[in-house]
Tab-separated table of C-alpha atoms and ligand atoms in Angstrom:
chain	number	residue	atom	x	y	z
L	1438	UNK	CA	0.000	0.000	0.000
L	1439	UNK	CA	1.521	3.412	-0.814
L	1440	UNK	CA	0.628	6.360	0.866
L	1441	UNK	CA	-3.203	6.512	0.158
L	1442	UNK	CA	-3.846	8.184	-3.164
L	1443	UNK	CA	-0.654	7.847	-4.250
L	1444	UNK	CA	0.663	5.552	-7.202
L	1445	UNK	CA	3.924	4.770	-6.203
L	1446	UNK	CA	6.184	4.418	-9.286
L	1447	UNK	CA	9.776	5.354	-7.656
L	1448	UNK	CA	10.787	1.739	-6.960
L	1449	UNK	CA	14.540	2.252	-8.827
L	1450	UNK	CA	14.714	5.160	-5.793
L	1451	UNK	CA	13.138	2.916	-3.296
L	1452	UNK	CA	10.920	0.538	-2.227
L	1453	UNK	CA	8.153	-0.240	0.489
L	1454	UNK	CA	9.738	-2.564	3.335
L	1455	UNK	CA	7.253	-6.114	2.958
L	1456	UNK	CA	5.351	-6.921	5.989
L	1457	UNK	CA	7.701	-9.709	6.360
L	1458	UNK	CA	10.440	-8.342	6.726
L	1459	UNK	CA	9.103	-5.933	9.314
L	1460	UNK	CA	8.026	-9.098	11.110
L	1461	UNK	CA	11.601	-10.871	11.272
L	1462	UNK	CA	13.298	-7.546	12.477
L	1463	UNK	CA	10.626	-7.037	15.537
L	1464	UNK	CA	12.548	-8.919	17.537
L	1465	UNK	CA	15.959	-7.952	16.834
L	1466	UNK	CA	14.337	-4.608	18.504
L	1467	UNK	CA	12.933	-5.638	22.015
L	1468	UNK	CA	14.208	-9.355	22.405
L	1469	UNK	CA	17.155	-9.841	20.700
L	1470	UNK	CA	18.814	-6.632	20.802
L	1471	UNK	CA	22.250	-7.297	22.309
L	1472	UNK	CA	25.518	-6.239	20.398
L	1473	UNK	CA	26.999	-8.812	17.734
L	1474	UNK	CA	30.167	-7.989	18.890
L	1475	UNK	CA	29.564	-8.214	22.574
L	1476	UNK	CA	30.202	-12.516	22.675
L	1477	UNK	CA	30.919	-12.462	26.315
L	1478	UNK	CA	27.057	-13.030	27.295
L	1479	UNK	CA	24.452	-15.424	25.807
L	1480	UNK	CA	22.406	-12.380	24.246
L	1481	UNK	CA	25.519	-10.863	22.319
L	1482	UNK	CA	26.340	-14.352	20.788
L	1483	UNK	CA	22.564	-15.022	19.759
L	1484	UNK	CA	22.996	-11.641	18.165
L	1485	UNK	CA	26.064	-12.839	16.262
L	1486	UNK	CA	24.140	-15.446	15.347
L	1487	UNK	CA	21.817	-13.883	13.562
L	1488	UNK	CA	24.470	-12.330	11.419
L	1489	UNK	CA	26.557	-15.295	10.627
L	1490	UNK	CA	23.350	-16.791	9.617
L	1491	UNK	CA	23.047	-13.566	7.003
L	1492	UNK	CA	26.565	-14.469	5.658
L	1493	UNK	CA	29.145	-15.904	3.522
L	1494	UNK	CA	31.577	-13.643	1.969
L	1495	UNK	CA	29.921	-10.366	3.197
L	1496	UNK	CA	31.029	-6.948	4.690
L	1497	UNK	CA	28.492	-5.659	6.219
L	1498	UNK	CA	27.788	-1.954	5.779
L	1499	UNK	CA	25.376	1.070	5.921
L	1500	UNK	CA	23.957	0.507	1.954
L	1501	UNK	CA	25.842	0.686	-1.564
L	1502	UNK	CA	27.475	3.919	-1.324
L	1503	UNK	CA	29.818	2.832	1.628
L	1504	UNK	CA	29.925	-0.958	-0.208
L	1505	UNK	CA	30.726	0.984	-3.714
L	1506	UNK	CA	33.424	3.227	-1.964
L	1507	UNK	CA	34.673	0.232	0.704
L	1508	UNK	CA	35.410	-1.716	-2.973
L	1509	UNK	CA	36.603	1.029	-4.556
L	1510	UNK	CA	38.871	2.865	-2.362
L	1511	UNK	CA	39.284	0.209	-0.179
L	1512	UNK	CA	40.569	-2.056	-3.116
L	1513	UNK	CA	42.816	0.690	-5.361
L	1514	UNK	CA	44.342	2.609	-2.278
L	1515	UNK	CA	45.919	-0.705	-1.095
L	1516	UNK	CA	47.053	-1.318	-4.471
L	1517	UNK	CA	48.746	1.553	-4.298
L	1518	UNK	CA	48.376	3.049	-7.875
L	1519	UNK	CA	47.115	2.473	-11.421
L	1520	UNK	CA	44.651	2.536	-13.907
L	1521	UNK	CA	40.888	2.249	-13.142
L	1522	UNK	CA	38.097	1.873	-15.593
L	1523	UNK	CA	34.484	2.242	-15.566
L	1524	UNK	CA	31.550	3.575	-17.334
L	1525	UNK	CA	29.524	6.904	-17.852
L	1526	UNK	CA	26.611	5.797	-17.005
L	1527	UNK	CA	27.601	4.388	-13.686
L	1528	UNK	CA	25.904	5.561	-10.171
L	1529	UNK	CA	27.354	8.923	-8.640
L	1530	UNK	CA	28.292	6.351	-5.867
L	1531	UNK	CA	30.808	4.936	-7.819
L	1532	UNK	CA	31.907	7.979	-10.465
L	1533	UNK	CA	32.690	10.020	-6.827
L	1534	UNK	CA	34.996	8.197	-5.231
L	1535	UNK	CA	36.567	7.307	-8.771
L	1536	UNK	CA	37.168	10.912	-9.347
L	1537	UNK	CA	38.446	10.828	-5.597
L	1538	UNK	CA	41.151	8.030	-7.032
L	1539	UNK	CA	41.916	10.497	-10.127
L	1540	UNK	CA	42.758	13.237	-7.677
L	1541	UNK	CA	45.345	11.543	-5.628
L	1542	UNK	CA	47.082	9.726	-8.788
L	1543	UNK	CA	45.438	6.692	-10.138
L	1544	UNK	CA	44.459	7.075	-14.250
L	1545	UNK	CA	40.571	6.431	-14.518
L	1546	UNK	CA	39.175	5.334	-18.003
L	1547	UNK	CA	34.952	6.149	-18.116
L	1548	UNK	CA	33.783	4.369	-21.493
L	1549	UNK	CA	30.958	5.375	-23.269
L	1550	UNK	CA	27.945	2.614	-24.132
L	1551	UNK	CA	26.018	2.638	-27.118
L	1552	UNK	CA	23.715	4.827	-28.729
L	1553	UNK	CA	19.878	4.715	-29.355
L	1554	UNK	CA	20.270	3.558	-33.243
L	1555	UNK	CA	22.446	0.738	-32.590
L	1556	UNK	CA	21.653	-2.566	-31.869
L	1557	UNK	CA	22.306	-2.759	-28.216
L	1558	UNK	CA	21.550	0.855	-26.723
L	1559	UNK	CA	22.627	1.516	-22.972
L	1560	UNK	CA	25.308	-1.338	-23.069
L	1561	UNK	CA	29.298	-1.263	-23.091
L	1562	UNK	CA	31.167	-2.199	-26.226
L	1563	UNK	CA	33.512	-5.200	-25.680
L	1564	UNK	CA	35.261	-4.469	-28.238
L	1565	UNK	CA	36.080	-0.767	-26.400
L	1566	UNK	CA	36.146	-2.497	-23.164
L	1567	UNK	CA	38.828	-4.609	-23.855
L	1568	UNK	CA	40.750	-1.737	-25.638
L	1569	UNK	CA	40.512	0.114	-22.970
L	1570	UNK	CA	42.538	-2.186	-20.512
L	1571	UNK	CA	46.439	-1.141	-20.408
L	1572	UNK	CA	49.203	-3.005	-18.608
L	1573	UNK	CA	48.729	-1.266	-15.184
L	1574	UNK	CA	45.272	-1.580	-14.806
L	1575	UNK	CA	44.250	-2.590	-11.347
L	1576	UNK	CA	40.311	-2.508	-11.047
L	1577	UNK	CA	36.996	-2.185	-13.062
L	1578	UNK	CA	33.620	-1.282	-12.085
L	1579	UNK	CA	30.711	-1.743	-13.357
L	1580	UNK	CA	27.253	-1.863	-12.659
L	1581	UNK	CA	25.155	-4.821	-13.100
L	1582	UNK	CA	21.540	-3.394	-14.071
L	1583	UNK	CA	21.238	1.123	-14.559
L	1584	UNK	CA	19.368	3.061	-12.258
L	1585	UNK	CA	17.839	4.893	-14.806
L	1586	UNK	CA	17.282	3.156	-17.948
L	1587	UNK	CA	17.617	-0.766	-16.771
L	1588	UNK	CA	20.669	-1.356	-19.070
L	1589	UNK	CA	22.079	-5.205	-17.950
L	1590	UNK	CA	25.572	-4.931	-18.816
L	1591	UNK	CA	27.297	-8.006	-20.215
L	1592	UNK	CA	28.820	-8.515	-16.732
L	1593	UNK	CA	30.348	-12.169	-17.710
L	1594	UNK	CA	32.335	-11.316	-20.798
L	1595	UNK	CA	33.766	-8.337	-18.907
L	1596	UNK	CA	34.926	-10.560	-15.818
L	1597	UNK	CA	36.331	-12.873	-18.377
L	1598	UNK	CA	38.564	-9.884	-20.250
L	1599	UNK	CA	39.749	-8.870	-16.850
L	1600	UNK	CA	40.232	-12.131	-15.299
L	1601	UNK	CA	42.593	-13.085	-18.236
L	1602	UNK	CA	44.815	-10.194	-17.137
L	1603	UNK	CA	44.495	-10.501	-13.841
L	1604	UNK	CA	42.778	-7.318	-13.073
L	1605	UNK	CA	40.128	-7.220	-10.185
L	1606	UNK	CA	36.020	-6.411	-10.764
L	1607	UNK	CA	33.832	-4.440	-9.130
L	1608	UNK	CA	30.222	-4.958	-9.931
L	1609	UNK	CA	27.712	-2.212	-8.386
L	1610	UNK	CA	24.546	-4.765	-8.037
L	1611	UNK	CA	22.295	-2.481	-6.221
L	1612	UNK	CA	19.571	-2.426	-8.921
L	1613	UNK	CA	20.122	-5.951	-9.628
L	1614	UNK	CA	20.133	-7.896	-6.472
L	1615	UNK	CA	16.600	-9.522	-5.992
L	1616	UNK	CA	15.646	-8.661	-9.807
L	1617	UNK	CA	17.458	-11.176	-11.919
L	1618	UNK	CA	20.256	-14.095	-10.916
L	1619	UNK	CA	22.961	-12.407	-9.691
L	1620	UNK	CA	25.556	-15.743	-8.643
L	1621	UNK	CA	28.881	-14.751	-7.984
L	1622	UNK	CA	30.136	-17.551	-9.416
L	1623	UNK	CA	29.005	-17.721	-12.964
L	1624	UNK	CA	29.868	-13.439	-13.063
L	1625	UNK	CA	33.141	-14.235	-11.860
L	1626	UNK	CA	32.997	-10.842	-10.267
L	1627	UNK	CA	35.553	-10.191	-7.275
L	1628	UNK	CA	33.727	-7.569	-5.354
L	1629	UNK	CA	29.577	-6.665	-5.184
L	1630	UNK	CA	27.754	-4.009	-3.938
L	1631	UNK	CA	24.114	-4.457	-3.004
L	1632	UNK	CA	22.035	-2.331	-0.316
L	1633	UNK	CA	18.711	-3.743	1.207
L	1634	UNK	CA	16.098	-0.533	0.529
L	1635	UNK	CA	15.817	-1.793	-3.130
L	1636	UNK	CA	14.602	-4.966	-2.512
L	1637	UNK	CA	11.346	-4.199	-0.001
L	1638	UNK	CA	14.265	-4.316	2.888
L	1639	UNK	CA	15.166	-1.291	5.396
L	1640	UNK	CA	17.176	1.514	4.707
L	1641	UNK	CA	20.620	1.874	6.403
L	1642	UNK	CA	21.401	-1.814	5.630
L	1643	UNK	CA	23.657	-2.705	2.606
L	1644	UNK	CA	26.782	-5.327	1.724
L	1645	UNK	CA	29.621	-5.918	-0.003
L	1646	UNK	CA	30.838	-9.276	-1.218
L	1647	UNK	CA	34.163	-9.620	-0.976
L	1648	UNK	CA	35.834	-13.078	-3.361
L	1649	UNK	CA	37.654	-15.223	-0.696
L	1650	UNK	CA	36.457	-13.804	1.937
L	1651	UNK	CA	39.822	-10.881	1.553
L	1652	UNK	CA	42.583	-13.064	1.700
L	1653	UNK	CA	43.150	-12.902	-2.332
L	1654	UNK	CA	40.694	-9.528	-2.292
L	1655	UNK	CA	42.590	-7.394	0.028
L	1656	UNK	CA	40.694	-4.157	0.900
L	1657	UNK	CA	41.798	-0.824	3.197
L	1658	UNK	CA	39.070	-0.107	5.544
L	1659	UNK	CA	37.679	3.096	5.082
L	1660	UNK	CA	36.004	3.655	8.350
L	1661	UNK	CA	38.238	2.226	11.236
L	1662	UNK	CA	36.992	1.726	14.579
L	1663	UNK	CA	36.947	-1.927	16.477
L	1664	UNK	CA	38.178	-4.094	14.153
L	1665	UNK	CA	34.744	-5.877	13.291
L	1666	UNK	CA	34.417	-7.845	10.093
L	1667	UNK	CA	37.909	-8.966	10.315
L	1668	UNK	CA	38.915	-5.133	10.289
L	1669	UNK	CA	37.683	-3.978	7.261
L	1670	UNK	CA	34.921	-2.029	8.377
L	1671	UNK	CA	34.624	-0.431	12.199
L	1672	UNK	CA	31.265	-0.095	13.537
L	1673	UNK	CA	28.747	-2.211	15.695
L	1674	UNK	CA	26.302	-4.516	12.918
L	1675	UNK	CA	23.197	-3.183	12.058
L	1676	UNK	CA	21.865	-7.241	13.504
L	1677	UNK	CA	17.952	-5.469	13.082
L	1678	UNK	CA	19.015	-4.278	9.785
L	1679	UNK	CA	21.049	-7.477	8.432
L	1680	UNK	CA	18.305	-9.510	9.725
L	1681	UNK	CA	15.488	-7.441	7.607
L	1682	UNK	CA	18.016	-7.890	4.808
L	1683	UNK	CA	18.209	-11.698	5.003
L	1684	UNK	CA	14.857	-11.919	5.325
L	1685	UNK	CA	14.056	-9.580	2.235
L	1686	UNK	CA	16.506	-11.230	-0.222
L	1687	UNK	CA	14.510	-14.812	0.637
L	1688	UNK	CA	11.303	-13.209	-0.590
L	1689	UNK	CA	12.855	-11.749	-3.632
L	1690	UNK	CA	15.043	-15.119	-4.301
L	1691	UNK	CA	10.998	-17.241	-3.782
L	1692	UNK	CA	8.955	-14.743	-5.997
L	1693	UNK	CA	11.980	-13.453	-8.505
L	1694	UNK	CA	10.754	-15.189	-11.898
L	1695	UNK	CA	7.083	-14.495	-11.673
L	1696	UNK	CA	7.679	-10.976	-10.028
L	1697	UNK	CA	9.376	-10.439	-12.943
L	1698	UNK	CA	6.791	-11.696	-15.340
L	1699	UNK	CA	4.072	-9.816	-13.725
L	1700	UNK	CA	6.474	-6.322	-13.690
L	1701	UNK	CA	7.235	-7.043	-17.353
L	1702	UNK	CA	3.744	-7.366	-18.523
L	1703	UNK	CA	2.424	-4.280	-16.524
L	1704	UNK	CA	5.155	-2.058	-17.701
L	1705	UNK	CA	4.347	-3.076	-21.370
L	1706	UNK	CA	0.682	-2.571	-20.582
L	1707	UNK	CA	2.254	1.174	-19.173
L	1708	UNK	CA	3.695	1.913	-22.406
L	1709	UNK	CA	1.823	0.531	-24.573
L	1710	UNK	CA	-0.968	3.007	-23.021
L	1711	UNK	CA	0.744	6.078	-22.981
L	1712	UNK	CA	1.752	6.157	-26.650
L	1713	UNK	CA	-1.494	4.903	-27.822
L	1714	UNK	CA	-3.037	8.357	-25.724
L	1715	UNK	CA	0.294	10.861	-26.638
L	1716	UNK	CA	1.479	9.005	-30.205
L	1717	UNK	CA	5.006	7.932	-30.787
L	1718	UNK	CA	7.512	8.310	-26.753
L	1719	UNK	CA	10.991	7.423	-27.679
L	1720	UNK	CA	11.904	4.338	-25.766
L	1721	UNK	CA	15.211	5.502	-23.154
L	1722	UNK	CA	17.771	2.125	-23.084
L	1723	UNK	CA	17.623	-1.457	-24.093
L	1724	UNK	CA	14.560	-3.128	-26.066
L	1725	UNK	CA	11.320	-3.887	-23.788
L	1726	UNK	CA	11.251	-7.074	-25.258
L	1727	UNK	CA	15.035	-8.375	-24.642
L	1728	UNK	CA	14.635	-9.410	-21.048
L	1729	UNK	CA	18.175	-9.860	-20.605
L	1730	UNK	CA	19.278	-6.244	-21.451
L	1731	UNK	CA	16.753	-4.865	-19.705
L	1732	UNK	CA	15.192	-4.672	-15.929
L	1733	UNK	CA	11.405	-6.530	-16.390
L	1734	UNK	CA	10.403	-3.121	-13.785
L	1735	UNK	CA	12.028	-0.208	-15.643
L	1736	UNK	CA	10.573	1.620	-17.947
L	1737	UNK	CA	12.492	5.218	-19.505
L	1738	UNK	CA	10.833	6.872	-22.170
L	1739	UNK	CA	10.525	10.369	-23.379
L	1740	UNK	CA	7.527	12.633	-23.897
L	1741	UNK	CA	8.169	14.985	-26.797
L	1742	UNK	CA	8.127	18.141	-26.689
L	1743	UNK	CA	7.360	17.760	-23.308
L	1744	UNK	CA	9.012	18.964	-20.070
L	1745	UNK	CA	9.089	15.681	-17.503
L	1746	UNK	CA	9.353	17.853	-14.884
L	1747	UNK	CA	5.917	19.721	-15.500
L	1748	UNK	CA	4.476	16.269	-16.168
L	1749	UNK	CA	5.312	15.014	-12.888
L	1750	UNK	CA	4.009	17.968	-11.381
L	1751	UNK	CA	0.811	18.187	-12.868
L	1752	UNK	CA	0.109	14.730	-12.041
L	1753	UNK	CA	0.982	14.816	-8.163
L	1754	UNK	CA	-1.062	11.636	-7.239
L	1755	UNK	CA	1.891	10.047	-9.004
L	1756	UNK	CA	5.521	9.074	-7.064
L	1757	UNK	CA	7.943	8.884	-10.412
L	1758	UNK	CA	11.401	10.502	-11.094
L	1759	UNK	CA	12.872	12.078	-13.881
L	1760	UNK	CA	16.244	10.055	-12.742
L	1761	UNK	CA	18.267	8.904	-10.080
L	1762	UNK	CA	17.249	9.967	-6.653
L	1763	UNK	CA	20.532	11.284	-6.119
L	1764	UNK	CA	20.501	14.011	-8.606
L	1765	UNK	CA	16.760	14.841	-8.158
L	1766	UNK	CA	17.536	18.651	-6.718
L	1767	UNK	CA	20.228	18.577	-9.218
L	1768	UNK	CA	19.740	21.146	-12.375
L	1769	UNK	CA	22.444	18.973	-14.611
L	1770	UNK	CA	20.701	17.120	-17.129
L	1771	UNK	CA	21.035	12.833	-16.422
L	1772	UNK	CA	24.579	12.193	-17.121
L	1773	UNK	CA	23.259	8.751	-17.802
L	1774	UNK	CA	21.065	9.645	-20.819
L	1775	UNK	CA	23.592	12.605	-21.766
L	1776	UNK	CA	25.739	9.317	-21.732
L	1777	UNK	CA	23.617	7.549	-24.121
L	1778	UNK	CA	23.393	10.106	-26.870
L	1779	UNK	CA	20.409	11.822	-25.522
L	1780	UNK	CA	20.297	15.987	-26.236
L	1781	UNK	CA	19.543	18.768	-23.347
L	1782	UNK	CA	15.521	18.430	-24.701
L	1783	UNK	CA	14.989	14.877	-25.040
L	1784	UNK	CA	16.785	14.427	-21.760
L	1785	UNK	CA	14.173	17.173	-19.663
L	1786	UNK	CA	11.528	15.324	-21.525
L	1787	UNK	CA	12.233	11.766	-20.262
L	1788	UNK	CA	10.588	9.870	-17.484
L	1789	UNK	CA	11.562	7.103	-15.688
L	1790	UNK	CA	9.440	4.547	-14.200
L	1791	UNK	CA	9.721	1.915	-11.584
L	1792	UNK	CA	7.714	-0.953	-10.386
L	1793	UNK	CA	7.865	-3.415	-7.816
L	1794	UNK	CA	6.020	-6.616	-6.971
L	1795	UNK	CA	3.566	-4.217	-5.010
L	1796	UNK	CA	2.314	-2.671	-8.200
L	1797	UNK	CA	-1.226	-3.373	-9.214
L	1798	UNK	CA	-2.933	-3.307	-12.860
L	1799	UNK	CA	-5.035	-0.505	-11.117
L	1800	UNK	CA	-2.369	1.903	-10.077
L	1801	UNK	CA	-1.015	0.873	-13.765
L	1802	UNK	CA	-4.001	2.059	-15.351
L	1803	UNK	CA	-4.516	5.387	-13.640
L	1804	UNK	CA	-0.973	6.157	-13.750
L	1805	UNK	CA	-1.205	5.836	-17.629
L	1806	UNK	CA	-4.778	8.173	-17.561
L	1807	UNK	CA	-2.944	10.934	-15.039
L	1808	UNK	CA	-0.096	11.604	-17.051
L	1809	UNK	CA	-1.798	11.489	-20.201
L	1810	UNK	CA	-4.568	14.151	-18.752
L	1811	UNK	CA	-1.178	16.253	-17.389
L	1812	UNK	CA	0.534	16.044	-20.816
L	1813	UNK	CA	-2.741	17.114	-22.553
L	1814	UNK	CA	-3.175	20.322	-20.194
L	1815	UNK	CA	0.487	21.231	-20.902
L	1816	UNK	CA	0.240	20.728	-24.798
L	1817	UNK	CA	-3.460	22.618	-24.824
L	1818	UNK	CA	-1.290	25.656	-22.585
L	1819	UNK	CA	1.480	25.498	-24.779
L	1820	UNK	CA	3.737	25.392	-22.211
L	1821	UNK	CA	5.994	22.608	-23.163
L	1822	UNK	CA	9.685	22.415	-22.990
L	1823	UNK	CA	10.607	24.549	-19.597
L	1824	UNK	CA	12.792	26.915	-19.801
Q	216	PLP	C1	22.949	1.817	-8.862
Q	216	PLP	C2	22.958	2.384	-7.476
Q	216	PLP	N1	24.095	2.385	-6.765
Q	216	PLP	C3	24.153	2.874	-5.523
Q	216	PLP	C4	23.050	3.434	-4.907
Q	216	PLP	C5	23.159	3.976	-3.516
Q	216	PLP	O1	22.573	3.080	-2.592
Q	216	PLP	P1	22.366	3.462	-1.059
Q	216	PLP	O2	21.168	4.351	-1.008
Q	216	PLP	O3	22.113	2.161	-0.349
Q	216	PLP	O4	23.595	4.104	-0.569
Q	216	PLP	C6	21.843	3.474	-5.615
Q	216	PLP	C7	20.653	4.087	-5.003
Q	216	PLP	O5	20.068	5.008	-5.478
Q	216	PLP	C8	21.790	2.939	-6.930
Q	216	PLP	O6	20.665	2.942	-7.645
């Protein structure tokens, strides 16, 4: 249930905590509330408990920012110096403490993807990828599934080109995590980000994986303190927070497949609405129809002629973004759809989209007849593009 009268359509922002998860935290709160750290009494170790039951190879932290600059940071400032690449149309929580790197010495490559009129729009080159690796190169990072437009980068291939040369990964998961498979394993990634808030978990609560638990990873804790989780991150766990997070990954891991079935058939229905109300809306990103370059719950198109902005705001029953929560108070056009080709007026006229397994044919319906009623008032004003 959102917020009653609101559509809630922000779910690449964040997401409603399930009643679930509230459920398996309650007791982290009143019962078992001890500190993980504190083993000398019975309560501390059941606390511990709790969290050793939430992992395997797992820092825990305070969401993906600190996981993207633990890896980041953490992993090049113990290497000493080097190369770095990455892409444009990464998260600002990876491109900041990248340019962070570039200030103090290391060389950091950010490739573009391709365009809308190629075949594979949103997505890294290989070819380019590959290029782009020179002998010192220490580290690459990039994101699994885009904030924005629900680009899946080819994740594999790249772990392959760097694990030939011996150069570490970095995989930003947060949009991915509880959305499609995300194994380790068959990525051959070395370190992933992934925060809880994304996936109907709390906020606060996030984790990096880290491969062999750091003795072949070997990271530089940014926040010291303690010495917990074997001194790469200071701080007493979040146990009410980890817990929530275990708990919400084993939802999304039961439901994942026909979440995702459901999602991808509503946001068709979604799209398929709006342009037969407002005519042709420039799809943002990968094909709808190519499931595995493209989130089943994202949905990015543009309104032309249009400003998204006014749209939103002349349809406020309706939670949606023009982009990445992060930049919302931001003038600067998306740097992600700048990054895909996108001009200063097709970018203000874009929308993004984002469902979750909460969404209903209902709110999709409405949502469809609000912000084609919004972008009818604006074009009958005349008002389009904002200044
Ligand atoms: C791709 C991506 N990375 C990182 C983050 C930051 O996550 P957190 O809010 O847990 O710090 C977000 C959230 O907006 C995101 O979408």
């Amino acid at each position: 249930m959102s917020k009653p009268g609101t559509i809630y359509l922000d779910n690449h922002a964040t997401t409603r905590v399930d009643r679930r998860v509230i459920e398996a935290m309650l007791p982290t709160f009143e019962y078992e509330y001890a500190n993980a750290g504190s083993v000398t009494h019975r309560l501390g170790q059941a606390a511990q408990e709790l969290v050793e039951h939430a992992r395997s190879e797992i820092v825990f932290t305070s969401g993906a920012t600190e996981s993207n600059n633990l890896a980041l940071r953490g992993y090049s400032l113990r290497r000493g110096a080097g190369h770095l690449v990455t892409v444009q149309t990464e998260h600002l929580a990876v491109l900041a403490p990248l340019q962070k790197l570039e200030q103090v010495g290391f060389r950091v490559t950010r490739l573009p993807v391709q365009g809308p009129t190629t075949a594979c729009p949103g997505l890294v080159d290989l070819e380019r990828f590959r290029e782009a690796l020179q002998p010192d190169t220490v580290l690459a990072s990039v994101m699994l599934a885009n904030n924005e437009m629900g680009a899946i980068q080819p994740l594999a291939e790249i772990c392959q080109l760097c694990r030939e040369r011996g150069i570490a990964v970095h995989c930003d998961a947060t949009q991915a995590v509880g959305k499609i498979p995300v194994d380790v394993e068959e990525l051959g990634v070395d370190l992933l980000s992934f925060t809880a808030h994304k996936f109907h978990g709390p906020k606060g609560c996030g984790a990096l994986y880290v491969r062999g638990s750091g003795r072949r990873i070997r990271l530089q804790s940014q926040i010291d303190g303690g010495g917990q989780e074997l001194g790469r991150r200071g701080g007493t766990l979040n146990v009410s927070g980890i817990v929530g997070m275990a708990r919400a990954l084993e939802l999304a891991l039961e439901t994942r497949a026909e979440d995702s079935a459901r999602m991808a058939q509503l946001r068709d229905r979604l799209y398929r609405q709006l342009q037969a109300k407002l005519g042709e809306l420039p799809l943002n990103g990968p094909r709808l129809d190519a499931p595995g370059e493209r989130l089943a719950n994202n949905l990015n198109c543009q309104f032309p002629g249009l400003d998204g902005h006014s749209l939103m705001v002349g349809s406020p029953q309706l939670a949606l973004s023009s982009g990445s929560a992060c930049t919302a108070t931001s003038s600067e056009p998306s740097h992600v759809l700048t990054a895909l080709g996108l001009d200063r007026d097709q970018v203000r006229s874009s929308l993004r989209f984002g469902l979750s397994r909460f969404t209903t044919v209902e709110e999709i319906d409405a949502a469809s007849e609000l912000l084609a009623d919004s972008a009818c008032r604006l074009r009958a004003l005349g008002s389009h593009t904002a200044p």
